[in-house]
Short mmCIF file of C-alpha atoms in Angstrom, two decimals:
data_model
loop_
_atom_site.label_atom_id
_atom_site.label_comp_id
_atom_site.label_asym_id
_atom_site.label_seq_id
_atom_site.Cartn_x
_atom_site.Cartn_y
_atom_site.Cartn_z
CA MET U 119 -46.20 15.49 -111.80
CA ARG U 120 -45.90 12.07 -110.02
CA GLU U 121 -47.91 11.58 -106.94
CA GLY U 122 -46.23 10.09 -104.30
CA SER U 123 -43.90 7.19 -105.18
CA LEU U 124 -43.76 3.78 -106.40
CA SER U 125 -41.27 1.02 -105.70
CA VAL U 126 -40.98 -2.61 -105.15
CA ASP U 127 -41.34 -3.24 -101.33
CA LYS U 128 -37.98 -3.77 -99.94
CA LYS U 129 -39.56 -6.26 -97.16
CA GLY U 130 -39.16 -9.74 -98.49
CA ASP U 131 -41.31 -10.38 -101.52
CA PRO U 132 -40.21 -8.45 -104.80
CA GLU U 133 -43.61 -8.63 -106.28
CA ARG U 134 -45.29 -6.37 -103.63
CA ILE U 135 -45.39 -2.87 -105.21
CA ALA U 136 -45.45 -0.12 -102.63
CA ALA U 137 -46.92 3.52 -103.17
CA ASP U 138 -45.64 5.98 -100.69
CA HIS U 139 -46.97 9.41 -99.87
CA GLY U 140 -45.69 11.12 -96.13
CA ASP U 141 -46.27 8.44 -93.47
CA LEU U 142 -48.54 6.52 -95.81
CA ARG U 143 -47.94 3.33 -97.75
CA ILE U 144 -50.16 1.35 -99.53
CA ILE U 145 -48.97 -1.95 -100.88
CA THR U 146 -50.43 -3.94 -103.51
CA ILE U 147 -49.79 -7.63 -104.44
CA PRO U 148 -50.14 -8.19 -108.44
CA ARG U 149 -49.98 -11.92 -107.95
CA TYR U 150 -52.82 -11.99 -105.55
CA CYS U 151 -55.24 -9.43 -107.38
CA LYS U 152 -57.87 -10.86 -109.80
CA GLY U 153 -58.61 -7.59 -110.90
CA CYS U 154 -62.50 -8.03 -109.57
CA GLY U 155 -62.67 -4.18 -108.83
CA ILE U 156 -64.45 -4.42 -105.08
CA CYS U 157 -61.56 -2.38 -103.91
CA VAL U 158 -61.99 0.45 -106.54
CA THR U 159 -65.73 0.23 -105.94
CA PHE U 160 -65.29 0.77 -102.07
CA CYS U 161 -62.97 3.43 -102.44
CA PRO U 162 -64.59 6.77 -101.33
CA LYS U 163 -61.79 9.05 -102.92
CA SER U 164 -61.23 7.12 -106.00
CA VAL U 165 -57.31 6.26 -104.93
CA LEU U 166 -57.23 2.97 -106.92
CA GLU U 167 -57.82 2.00 -110.44
CA ILE U 168 -57.90 -1.25 -112.51
CA GLN U 169 -55.03 -1.54 -115.01
CA SER U 170 -54.30 -4.38 -117.23
CA PHE U 171 -56.50 -6.58 -114.85
CA LYS U 172 -54.90 -5.45 -111.59
CA VAL U 173 -55.01 -2.99 -108.98
CA HIS U 174 -52.83 0.24 -109.16
CA VAL U 175 -52.76 2.99 -106.67
CA ALA U 176 -53.43 6.00 -109.13
CA ARG U 177 -53.98 9.07 -106.33
CA ILE U 178 -52.54 8.10 -103.12
CA ARG U 179 -52.56 11.60 -101.96
CA ASP U 180 -56.27 11.27 -102.02
CA CYS U 181 -56.29 8.49 -99.61
CA ILE U 182 -58.15 9.03 -96.23
CA GLN U 183 -57.05 5.41 -94.96
CA CYS U 184 -60.46 4.21 -94.36
CA MET U 185 -59.09 0.90 -94.95
CA GLN U 186 -61.97 -0.08 -97.22
CA CYS U 187 -59.80 -1.23 -100.11
CA GLU U 188 -57.92 -3.65 -97.65
CA LEU U 189 -61.31 -4.81 -95.69
CA ARG U 190 -63.05 -5.44 -99.03
CA CYS U 191 -60.47 -7.23 -100.91
CA PRO U 192 -61.26 -11.11 -100.94
CA ASP U 193 -57.74 -11.99 -102.00
CA PHE U 194 -55.66 -9.74 -99.38
CA ALA U 195 -54.03 -8.00 -102.35
CA ILE U 196 -54.00 -4.71 -100.70
CA GLU U 197 -52.25 -3.53 -97.48
CA VAL U 198 -52.61 -0.01 -96.27
CA HIS U 199 -49.96 1.27 -93.53
CA GLY U 200 -50.06 4.48 -92.28
CA THR U 201 -50.73 6.82 -89.00
CA GLY U 202 -54.64 6.58 -89.56
CA LYS U 203 -54.69 10.04 -88.58
CA LYS U 204 -56.68 10.77 -92.10
CA GLY U 205 -59.39 8.15 -91.65
CA SER U 206 -61.21 5.82 -89.40
CA GLY U 207 -58.65 2.89 -90.05
CA GLU U 208 -55.35 2.50 -87.84
CA LYS U 209 -52.56 0.24 -88.49
#
């Protein structure tokens, strides 16, 4: 069973990969990601994984929108968009 949906982000850059679940959207930009794993380490719900040296949204349904992945990523390779109702981050 798939969790949410994955697609190429429709807004501009075809290299932006969007994972969607309800009002939540997590966008990853593989060309910016160096695979350091900081986002994976700081995510309290293990939403993200590193696959082939790039960040991948593995469990979007578990995301609490705390924004730690976006805030900690040194390469701006992750964007979290949503209502902000689940966690402390709001966008």
